[in-house]
Amino acid sequence: MTDIQSPVHTRRNGAVLEVTLDRPKANAIDLETSRMMGEVFAGFRDDPDLRVAIITGAGEKFFCPGWDLKAANDGDAVDGDYGVGGFGGLQELRGMNKPVIAAVNGICCGGGLELALSADIILAADHATFALPEIRSGTVADAASVKLPKRIPYHIAMELLLTGRWFDATEAHGWGIVNHIHPAADLMTQARAMADLIASGPPLVYAAIKEIVRDAEDAKFQDAMNRITKRQLPTVDALYASEDQLEGARAFAEKRDPVWKGR
């Protein structure tokens, strides 16, 4: 567990790493916190014993409102050193081939929503609210401007970016931004259940899925398929040469559950 005075707390539970942003009053992220989060997520990425991460916020009101404008006013540069993973430690972290779940426990706006969008699965408390209000402070929601129009209908994404309006968990779920909505008291229980389910699966397959999705984002279908079938992606090559690949077929033939070793 990270030092209780730290703005980033971690908790290991088997193969699952829980990361909690805890920076009162609102869990806003300054440069130092962002660099710390990058170190945490890079450590998760590189630890062979960890398979899934959960990112959430401390308290019941805020997940994360994004960039700390008070810190910016005190001298933090908006184009400063955010650390190895970019803002929030996750959205630009190279080689992140492990699943990440965002458990959105409250207000999630600006860079906080961009942080959630960097996860693979988003679970939200029923009272969670969302917005991209950067326009009101004279700046741009850069990562959201890249990601959101690719994930939800273009005109809806542009409305959210251009107006900065707030929307609730039900609307977020309706547009596919959020996977599931849970009562606030059940959010972390549900997030841990999801993480445990995924952690029980084949880690080499998950790594291949994440790299394939990332690599294929701007590729033509046949080009992407060629890179997979010709084993040009490192994770796919590792999977096809692995013990786990053989174990999956063997377990199926023997009518038993597979034992994944990640090698």
PDB file of C-alpha atoms in Angstrom:
ATOM      1  CA  MET A   1       0.000   0.000   0.000  1.00  0.00           C
ATOM      2  CA  THR A   2       1.288   3.474  -0.887  1.00  0.00           C
ATOM      3  CA  ASP A   3       1.995   5.921   1.952  1.00  0.00           C
ATOM      4  CA  ILE A   4      -1.316   7.258   3.284  1.00  0.00           C
ATOM      5  CA  GLN A   5      -0.054  10.842   2.772  1.00  0.00           C
ATOM      6  CA  SER A   6       0.471  10.219  -0.923  1.00  0.00           C
ATOM      7  CA  PRO A   7      -2.130  11.466  -3.423  1.00  0.00           C
ATOM      8  CA  VAL A   8      -2.038   8.017  -5.051  1.00  0.00           C
ATOM      9  CA  HIS A   9      -2.801   4.912  -3.009  1.00  0.00           C
ATOM     10  CA  THR A  10      -2.326   1.362  -4.272  1.00  0.00           C
ATOM     11  CA  ARG A  11      -3.633  -1.966  -3.030  1.00  0.00           C
ATOM     12  CA  ARG A  12      -2.697  -5.384  -4.370  1.00  0.00           C
ATOM     13  CA  ASN A  13      -5.281  -8.140  -4.229  1.00  0.00           C
ATOM     14  CA  GLY A  14      -3.819 -11.189  -5.907  1.00  0.00           C
ATOM     15  CA  ALA A  15      -3.358 -10.332  -9.585  1.00  0.00           C
ATOM     16  CA  VAL A  16      -5.394  -7.110  -9.289  1.00  0.00           C
ATOM     17  CA  LEU A  17      -3.956  -3.673  -8.523  1.00  0.00           C
ATOM     18  CA  GLU A  18      -6.312  -1.016  -7.160  1.00  0.00           C
ATOM     19  CA  VAL A  19      -5.184   2.572  -7.734  1.00  0.00           C
ATOM     20  CA  THR A  20      -7.000   5.274  -5.787  1.00  0.00           C
ATOM     21  CA  LEU A  21      -6.555   8.974  -6.544  1.00  0.00           C
ATOM     22  CA  ASP A  22      -6.789  10.734  -3.179  1.00  0.00           C
ATOM     23  CA  ARG A  23      -5.998  14.432  -3.434  1.00  0.00           C
ATOM     24  CA  PRO A  24      -8.482  16.520  -1.426  1.00  0.00           C
ATOM     25  CA  LYS A  25     -10.670  18.337  -1.956  1.00  0.00           C
ATOM     26  CA  ALA A  26     -11.601  17.099  -5.411  1.00  0.00           C
ATOM     27  CA  ASN A  27      -8.899  14.642  -6.603  1.00  0.00           C
ATOM     28  CA  ALA A  28      -7.630  17.146  -9.166  1.00  0.00           C
ATOM     29  CA  ILE A  29      -4.318  16.220 -10.803  1.00  0.00           C
ATOM     30  CA  ASP A  30      -1.227  18.426 -10.759  1.00  0.00           C
ATOM     31  CA  LEU A  31       2.107  17.661 -12.421  1.00  0.00           C
ATOM     32  CA  GLU A  32       3.564  15.833  -9.413  1.00  0.00           C
ATOM     33  CA  THR A  33       0.484  13.626  -9.043  1.00  0.00           C
ATOM     34  CA  SER A  34       0.444  12.852 -12.751  1.00  0.00           C
ATOM     35  CA  ARG A  35       4.088  11.769 -12.657  1.00  0.00           C
ATOM     36  CA  MET A  36       3.361   9.579  -9.642  1.00  0.00           C
ATOM     37  CA  MET A  37       0.407   7.964 -11.423  1.00  0.00           C
ATOM     38  CA  GLY A  38       2.634   7.275 -14.421  1.00  0.00           C
ATOM     39  CA  GLU A  39       5.126   5.463 -12.217  1.00  0.00           C
ATOM     40  CA  VAL A  40       2.317   3.394 -10.676  1.00  0.00           C
ATOM     41  CA  PHE A  41       0.828   2.359 -14.009  1.00  0.00           C
ATOM     42  CA  ALA A  42       4.239   1.667 -15.548  1.00  0.00           C
ATOM     43  CA  GLY A  43       4.990  -0.550 -12.558  1.00  0.00           C
ATOM     44  CA  PHE A  44       1.683  -2.341 -13.073  1.00  0.00           C
ATOM     45  CA  ARG A  45       2.457  -2.805 -16.768  1.00  0.00           C
ATOM     46  CA  ASP A  46       5.853  -4.310 -16.029  1.00  0.00           C
ATOM     47  CA  ASP A  47       4.912  -6.561 -13.085  1.00  0.00           C
ATOM     48  CA  PRO A  48       4.314 -10.133 -14.340  1.00  0.00           C
ATOM     49  CA  ASP A  49       2.265 -10.979 -11.248  1.00  0.00           C
ATOM     50  CA  LEU A  50      -0.334  -8.265 -11.915  1.00  0.00           C
ATOM     51  CA  ARG A  51      -2.991  -8.783 -14.587  1.00  0.00           C
ATOM     52  CA  VAL A  52      -5.727  -6.146 -14.111  1.00  0.00           C
ATOM     53  CA  ALA A  53      -5.868  -2.635 -12.624  1.00  0.00           C
ATOM     54  CA  ILE A  54      -8.762  -0.615 -11.212  1.00  0.00           C
ATOM     55  CA  ILE A  55      -8.548   3.180 -11.110  1.00  0.00           C
ATOM     56  CA  THR A  56     -10.958   5.072  -8.839  1.00  0.00           C
ATOM     57  CA  GLY A  57     -11.169   8.191  -6.697  1.00  0.00           C
ATOM     58  CA  ALA A  58     -11.255   8.564  -2.937  1.00  0.00           C
ATOM     59  CA  GLY A  59     -14.486   9.655  -1.284  1.00  0.00           C
ATOM     60  CA  GLU A  60     -18.025   9.608  -2.610  1.00  0.00           C
ATOM     61  CA  LYS A  61     -18.224  12.915  -4.493  1.00  0.00           C
ATOM     62  CA  PHE A  62     -15.308  13.085  -6.924  1.00  0.00           C
ATOM     63  CA  PHE A  63     -13.694  10.618  -9.279  1.00  0.00           C
ATOM     64  CA  CYS A  64     -11.507  13.324 -10.788  1.00  0.00           C
ATOM     65  CA  PRO A  65     -12.192  16.821 -12.180  1.00  0.00           C
ATOM     66  CA  GLY A  66      -9.006  16.718 -14.256  1.00  0.00           C
ATOM     67  CA  TRP A  67      -6.306  19.363 -14.300  1.00  0.00           C
ATOM     68  CA  ASP A  68      -5.719  21.265 -11.071  1.00  0.00           C
ATOM     69  CA  LEU A  69      -6.363  24.878 -12.089  1.00  0.00           C
ATOM     70  CA  LYS A  70      -5.161  26.143  -8.703  1.00  0.00           C
ATOM     71  CA  ALA A  71      -1.804  24.418  -9.259  1.00  0.00           C
ATOM     72  CA  ALA A  72      -1.737  25.902 -12.754  1.00  0.00           C
ATOM     73  CA  ASN A  73      -2.332  29.348 -11.286  1.00  0.00           C
ATOM     74  CA  ASP A  74       0.530  28.686  -8.858  1.00  0.00           C
ATOM     75  CA  GLY A  75       2.942  27.823 -11.674  1.00  0.00           C
ATOM     76  CA  ASP A  76       2.251  24.322 -13.032  1.00  0.00           C
ATOM     77  CA  ALA A  77       2.508  24.649 -16.826  1.00  0.00           C
ATOM     78  CA  VAL A  78      -0.301  23.100 -18.854  1.00  0.00           C
ATOM     79  CA  ASP A  79       2.376  21.766 -21.214  1.00  0.00           C
ATOM     80  CA  GLY A  80       4.666  20.684 -18.386  1.00  0.00           C
ATOM     81  CA  ASP A  81       6.145  17.262 -17.620  1.00  0.00           C
ATOM     82  CA  TYR A  82       3.218  14.956 -16.873  1.00  0.00           C
ATOM     83  CA  GLY A  83       5.481  11.933 -16.545  1.00  0.00           C
ATOM     84  CA  VAL A  84       5.931   8.638 -18.319  1.00  0.00           C
ATOM     85  CA  GLY A  85       2.241   8.055 -19.080  1.00  0.00           C
ATOM     86  CA  GLY A  86       1.178  11.563 -19.975  1.00  0.00           C
ATOM     87  CA  PHE A  87      -1.651  13.244 -18.067  1.00  0.00           C
ATOM     88  CA  GLY A  88      -2.959  10.948 -15.341  1.00  0.00           C
ATOM     89  CA  GLY A  89      -0.235   8.413 -16.042  1.00  0.00           C
ATOM     90  CA  LEU A  90      -2.304   6.249 -18.343  1.00  0.00           C
ATOM     91  CA  GLN A  91      -3.499   7.813 -21.571  1.00  0.00           C
ATOM     92  CA  GLU A  92      -0.073   7.950 -23.263  1.00  0.00           C
ATOM     93  CA  LEU A  93       1.621   5.040 -21.516  1.00  0.00           C
ATOM     94  CA  ARG A  94       3.328   2.949 -24.178  1.00  0.00           C
ATOM     95  CA  GLY A  95       2.903  -0.815 -24.242  1.00  0.00           C
ATOM     96  CA  MET A  96      -0.008  -0.922 -21.798  1.00  0.00           C
ATOM     97  CA  ASN A  97      -1.186  -4.398 -22.754  1.00  0.00           C
ATOM     98  CA  LYS A  98      -3.080  -5.197 -19.570  1.00  0.00           C
ATOM     99  CA  PRO A  99      -6.779  -4.456 -18.922  1.00  0.00           C
ATOM    100  CA  VAL A 100      -7.686  -1.388 -16.856  1.00  0.00           C
ATOM    101  CA  ILE A 101     -11.102  -0.761 -15.277  1.00  0.00           C
ATOM    102  CA  ALA A 102     -12.247   2.732 -14.286  1.00  0.00           C
ATOM    103  CA  ALA A 103     -14.643   2.800 -11.323  1.00  0.00           C
ATOM    104  CA  VAL A 104     -16.161   6.280 -11.587  1.00  0.00           C
ATOM    105  CA  ASN A 105     -17.430   7.116  -8.121  1.00  0.00           C
ATOM    106  CA  GLY A 106     -18.616  10.698  -8.652  1.00  0.00           C
ATOM    107  CA  ILE A 107     -17.853  13.844 -10.628  1.00  0.00           C
ATOM    108  CA  CYS A 108     -15.790  12.940 -13.679  1.00  0.00           C
ATOM    109  CA  CYS A 109     -14.970  15.868 -15.911  1.00  0.00           C
ATOM    110  CA  GLY A 110     -12.251  17.364 -18.073  1.00  0.00           C
ATOM    111  CA  GLY A 111      -9.038  15.423 -17.732  1.00  0.00           C
ATOM    112  CA  GLY A 112     -10.817  13.114 -15.295  1.00  0.00           C
ATOM    113  CA  LEU A 113     -13.120  11.969 -18.086  1.00  0.00           C
ATOM    114  CA  GLU A 114     -10.087  11.641 -20.359  1.00  0.00           C
ATOM    115  CA  LEU A 115      -8.485   9.446 -17.687  1.00  0.00           C
ATOM    116  CA  ALA A 116     -11.596   7.254 -17.562  1.00  0.00           C
ATOM    117  CA  LEU A 117     -11.630   7.043 -21.368  1.00  0.00           C
ATOM    118  CA  SER A 118      -8.079   5.674 -21.178  1.00  0.00           C
ATOM    119  CA  ALA A 119      -9.393   2.601 -19.359  1.00  0.00           C
ATOM    120  CA  ASP A 120     -10.763  -0.421 -21.195  1.00  0.00           C
ATOM    121  CA  ILE A 121     -13.963  -0.762 -19.172  1.00  0.00           C
ATOM    122  CA  ILE A 122     -15.842   2.021 -17.341  1.00  0.00           C
ATOM    123  CA  LEU A 123     -18.191   1.303 -14.440  1.00  0.00           C
ATOM    124  CA  ALA A 124     -20.069   4.242 -12.937  1.00  0.00           C
ATOM    125  CA  ALA A 125     -21.881   4.924  -9.698  1.00  0.00           C
ATOM    126  CA  ASP A 126     -25.499   5.901 -10.266  1.00  0.00           C
ATOM    127  CA  HIS A 127     -24.801   9.455  -9.041  1.00  0.00           C
ATOM    128  CA  ALA A 128     -21.771  10.013 -11.297  1.00  0.00           C
ATOM    129  CA  THR A 129     -21.813  13.037 -13.590  1.00  0.00           C
ATOM    130  CA  PHE A 130     -19.645  13.878 -16.581  1.00  0.00           C
ATOM    131  CA  ALA A 131     -18.543  16.881 -18.639  1.00  0.00           C
ATOM    132  CA  LEU A 132     -15.794  18.276 -20.843  1.00  0.00           C
ATOM    133  CA  PRO A 133     -15.842  21.897 -19.620  1.00  0.00           C
ATOM    134  CA  GLU A 134     -12.405  22.938 -20.885  1.00  0.00           C
ATOM    135  CA  ILE A 135     -13.887  25.551 -23.212  1.00  0.00           C
ATOM    136  CA  ARG A 136     -14.993  27.548 -20.157  1.00  0.00           C
ATOM    137  CA  SER A 137     -11.392  27.916 -19.016  1.00  0.00           C
ATOM    138  CA  GLY A 138     -10.150  28.779 -22.470  1.00  0.00           C
ATOM    139  CA  THR A 139      -8.428  25.519 -23.311  1.00  0.00           C
ATOM    140  CA  VAL A 140      -9.030  22.308 -25.247  1.00  0.00           C
ATOM    141  CA  ALA A 141      -9.916  18.807 -24.097  1.00  0.00           C
ATOM    142  CA  ASP A 142      -7.130  17.425 -26.239  1.00  0.00           C
ATOM    143  CA  ALA A 143      -7.302  13.684 -25.544  1.00  0.00           C
ATOM    144  CA  ALA A 144     -11.104  13.713 -25.555  1.00  0.00           C
ATOM    145  CA  SER A 145     -11.104  15.565 -28.877  1.00  0.00           C
ATOM    146  CA  VAL A 146      -9.088  12.668 -30.305  1.00  0.00           C
ATOM    147  CA  LYS A 147     -10.917   9.788 -28.640  1.00  0.00           C
ATOM    148  CA  LEU A 148     -14.565  10.701 -28.209  1.00  0.00           C
ATOM    149  CA  PRO A 149     -15.613  11.189 -31.867  1.00  0.00           C
ATOM    150  CA  LYS A 150     -14.221   7.714 -32.579  1.00  0.00           C
ATOM    151  CA  ARG A 151     -16.256   6.075 -29.822  1.00  0.00           C
ATOM    152  CA  ILE A 152     -19.673   7.690 -29.922  1.00  0.00           C
ATOM    153  CA  PRO A 153     -21.695   9.390 -32.685  1.00  0.00           C
ATOM    154  CA  TYR A 154     -19.754  12.324 -34.110  1.00  0.00           C
ATOM    155  CA  HIS A 155     -22.485  14.908 -33.565  1.00  0.00           C
ATOM    156  CA  ILE A 156     -22.935  13.903 -29.916  1.00  0.00           C
ATOM    157  CA  ALA A 157     -19.195  14.034 -29.283  1.00  0.00           C
ATOM    158  CA  MET A 158     -19.001  17.473 -30.873  1.00  0.00           C
ATOM    159  CA  GLU A 159     -21.929  18.738 -28.807  1.00  0.00           C
ATOM    160  CA  LEU A 160     -20.216  17.608 -25.596  1.00  0.00           C
ATOM    161  CA  LEU A 161     -16.894  19.141 -26.659  1.00  0.00           C
ATOM    162  CA  LEU A 162     -18.349  22.432 -27.944  1.00  0.00           C
ATOM    163  CA  THR A 163     -20.844  23.096 -25.149  1.00  0.00           C
ATOM    164  CA  GLY A 164     -19.079  21.581 -22.147  1.00  0.00           C
ATOM    165  CA  ARG A 165     -22.486  20.582 -20.792  1.00  0.00           C
ATOM    166  CA  TRP A 166     -22.966  18.101 -17.957  1.00  0.00           C
ATOM    167  CA  PHE A 167     -24.573  14.697 -18.467  1.00  0.00           C
ATOM    168  CA  ASP A 168     -25.447  11.934 -16.032  1.00  0.00           C
ATOM    169  CA  ALA A 169     -24.522   8.254 -15.834  1.00  0.00           C
ATOM    170  CA  THR A 170     -27.694   7.181 -17.616  1.00  0.00           C
ATOM    171  CA  GLU A 171     -26.888   9.322 -20.658  1.00  0.00           C
ATOM    172  CA  ALA A 172     -23.253   8.208 -20.570  1.00  0.00           C
ATOM    173  CA  HIS A 173     -24.441   4.600 -20.614  1.00  0.00           C
ATOM    174  CA  GLY A 174     -26.841   5.343 -23.455  1.00  0.00           C
ATOM    175  CA  TRP A 175     -23.998   6.644 -25.636  1.00  0.00           C
ATOM    176  CA  GLY A 176     -21.764   3.722 -24.735  1.00  0.00           C
ATOM    177  CA  ILE A 177     -19.273   5.777 -22.739  1.00  0.00           C
ATOM    178  CA  VAL A 178     -20.049   3.723 -19.626  1.00  0.00           C
ATOM    179  CA  ASN A 179     -20.360  -0.074 -19.606  1.00  0.00           C
ATOM    180  CA  HIS A 180     -22.489  -0.491 -16.482  1.00  0.00           C
ATOM    181  CA  ILE A 181     -24.115   1.657 -13.780  1.00  0.00           C
ATOM    182  CA  HIS A 182     -24.163   0.453 -10.176  1.00  0.00           C
ATOM    183  CA  PRO A 183     -25.444   1.827  -6.860  1.00  0.00           C
ATOM    184  CA  ALA A 184     -22.621   3.803  -5.279  1.00  0.00           C
ATOM    185  CA  ALA A 185     -22.326   1.365  -2.367  1.00  0.00           C
ATOM    186  CA  ASP A 186     -21.806  -1.529  -4.778  1.00  0.00           C
ATOM    187  CA  LEU A 187     -19.416   0.121  -7.242  1.00  0.00           C
ATOM    188  CA  MET A 188     -16.112  -1.215  -5.925  1.00  0.00           C
ATOM    189  CA  THR A 189     -17.583  -4.644  -5.235  1.00  0.00           C
ATOM    190  CA  GLN A 190     -18.690  -4.817  -8.859  1.00  0.00           C
ATOM    191  CA  ALA A 191     -15.366  -3.450 -10.112  1.00  0.00           C
ATOM    192  CA  ARG A 192     -13.466  -6.064  -8.103  1.00  0.00           C
ATOM    193  CA  ALA A 193     -15.727  -8.829  -9.386  1.00  0.00           C
ATOM    194  CA  MET A 194     -15.091  -7.694 -12.964  1.00  0.00           C
ATOM    195  CA  ALA A 195     -11.348  -7.496 -12.307  1.00  0.00           C
ATOM    196  CA  ASP A 196     -11.265 -10.972 -10.753  1.00  0.00           C
ATOM    197  CA  LEU A 197     -13.163 -12.404 -13.721  1.00  0.00           C
ATOM    198  CA  ILE A 198     -10.707 -10.888 -16.184  1.00  0.00           C
ATOM    199  CA  ALA A 199      -7.679 -11.804 -14.057  1.00  0.00           C
ATOM    200  CA  SER A 200      -8.732 -15.456 -14.238  1.00  0.00           C
ATOM    201  CA  GLY A 201      -8.384 -15.371 -18.031  1.00  0.00           C
ATOM    202  CA  PRO A 202      -5.368 -15.749 -20.346  1.00  0.00           C
ATOM    203  CA  PRO A 203      -3.034 -12.738 -19.928  1.00  0.00           C
ATOM    204  CA  LEU A 204      -1.192 -13.324 -23.203  1.00  0.00           C
ATOM    205  CA  VAL A 205      -4.493 -13.205 -25.083  1.00  0.00           C
ATOM    206  CA  TYR A 206      -5.445  -9.956 -23.357  1.00  0.00           C
ATOM    207  CA  ALA A 207      -2.092  -8.453 -24.299  1.00  0.00           C
ATOM    208  CA  ALA A 208      -2.603  -9.474 -27.929  1.00  0.00           C
ATOM    209  CA  ILE A 209      -6.142  -8.052 -27.963  1.00  0.00           C
ATOM    210  CA  LYS A 210      -4.969  -4.679 -26.650  1.00  0.00           C
ATOM    211  CA  GLU A 211      -2.085  -4.436 -29.103  1.00  0.00           C
ATOM    212  CA  ILE A 212      -4.255  -5.513 -32.048  1.00  0.00           C
ATOM    213  CA  VAL A 213      -6.920  -2.929 -31.204  1.00  0.00           C
ATOM    214  CA  ARG A 214      -4.318  -0.179 -30.823  1.00  0.00           C
ATOM    215  CA  ASP A 215      -2.434  -1.119 -33.975  1.00  0.00           C
ATOM    216  CA  ALA A 216      -5.575  -1.471 -36.094  1.00  0.00           C
ATOM    217  CA  GLU A 217      -7.171   1.832 -35.065  1.00  0.00           C
ATOM    218  CA  ASP A 218      -6.051   3.685 -38.192  1.00  0.00           C
ATOM    219  CA  ALA A 219      -5.180   0.708 -40.396  1.00  0.00           C
ATOM    220  CA  LYS A 220      -7.040  -0.838 -43.291  1.00  0.00           C
ATOM    221  CA  PHE A 221      -8.673  -4.152 -42.403  1.00  0.00           C
ATOM    222  CA  GLN A 222      -6.471  -6.337 -44.599  1.00  0.00           C
ATOM    223  CA  ASP A 223      -3.295  -4.564 -43.506  1.00  0.00           C
ATOM    224  CA  ALA A 224      -4.220  -5.169 -39.875  1.00  0.00           C
ATOM    225  CA  MET A 225      -5.052  -8.812 -40.557  1.00  0.00           C
ATOM    226  CA  ASN A 226      -1.768  -9.332 -42.379  1.00  0.00           C
ATOM    227  CA  ARG A 227       0.175  -8.020 -39.401  1.00  0.00           C
ATOM    228  CA  ILE A 228      -1.655 -10.493 -37.156  1.00  0.00           C
ATOM    229  CA  THR A 229      -1.384 -13.581 -39.371  1.00  0.00           C
ATOM    230  CA  LYS A 230       2.261 -12.865 -40.164  1.00  0.00           C
ATOM    231  CA  ARG A 231       3.002 -12.491 -36.437  1.00  0.00           C
ATOM    232  CA  GLN A 232       4.359  -8.982 -36.881  1.00  0.00           C
ATOM    233  CA  LEU A 233       2.935  -7.812 -33.553  1.00  0.00           C
ATOM    234  CA  PRO A 234       5.132  -8.792 -30.578  1.00  0.00           C
ATOM    235  CA  THR A 235       2.219  -9.852 -28.374  1.00  0.00           C
ATOM    236  CA  VAL A 236       0.691 -12.017 -31.110  1.00  0.00           C
ATOM    237  CA  ASP A 237       4.042 -13.661 -31.813  1.00  0.00           C
ATOM    238  CA  ALA A 238       4.505 -14.353 -28.095  1.00  0.00           C
ATOM    239  CA  LEU A 239       1.002 -15.795 -27.810  1.00  0.00           C
ATOM    240  CA  TYR A 240       1.314 -18.131 -30.792  1.00  0.00           C
ATOM    241  CA  ALA A 241       4.616 -19.490 -29.429  1.00  0.00           C
ATOM    242  CA  SER A 242       3.405 -19.833 -25.840  1.00  0.00           C
ATOM    243  CA  GLU A 243       2.627 -22.674 -23.454  1.00  0.00           C
ATOM    244  CA  ASP A 244      -0.747 -21.018 -22.849  1.00  0.00           C
ATOM    245  CA  GLN A 245      -1.697 -21.432 -26.511  1.00  0.00           C
ATOM    246  CA  LEU A 246      -1.154 -25.187 -26.176  1.00  0.00           C
ATOM    247  CA  GLU A 247      -2.818 -25.268 -22.760  1.00  0.00           C
ATOM    248  CA  GLY A 248      -6.026 -23.780 -24.129  1.00  0.00           C
ATOM    249  CA  ALA A 249      -6.395 -26.508 -26.737  1.00  0.00           C
ATOM    250  CA  ARG A 250      -5.321 -29.230 -24.310  1.00  0.00           C
ATOM    251  CA  ALA A 251      -7.810 -28.136 -21.635  1.00  0.00           C
ATOM    252  CA  PHE A 252     -10.618 -28.065 -24.193  1.00  0.00           C
ATOM    253  CA  ALA A 253      -9.791 -31.603 -25.356  1.00  0.00           C
ATOM    254  CA  GLU A 254      -9.571 -32.823 -21.753  1.00  0.00           C
ATOM    255  CA  LYS A 255     -12.814 -31.052 -20.776  1.00  0.00           C
ATOM    256  CA  ARG A 256     -11.254 -29.110 -17.893  1.00  0.00           C
ATOM    257  CA  ASP A 257     -10.585 -25.516 -17.003  1.00  0.00           C
ATOM    258  CA  PRO A 258      -7.287 -24.212 -18.409  1.00  0.00           C
ATOM    259  CA  VAL A 259      -4.458 -23.153 -16.113  1.00  0.00           C
ATOM    260  CA  TRP A 260      -2.966 -19.961 -17.523  1.00  0.00           C
ATOM    261  CA  LYS A 261       0.692 -19.291 -16.752  1.00  0.00           C
ATOM    262  CA  GLY A 262       1.249 -16.208 -18.889  1.00  0.00           C
ATOM    263  CA  ARG A 263       4.058 -17.851 -20.798  1.00  0.00           C
TER     264      ARG A 263
END
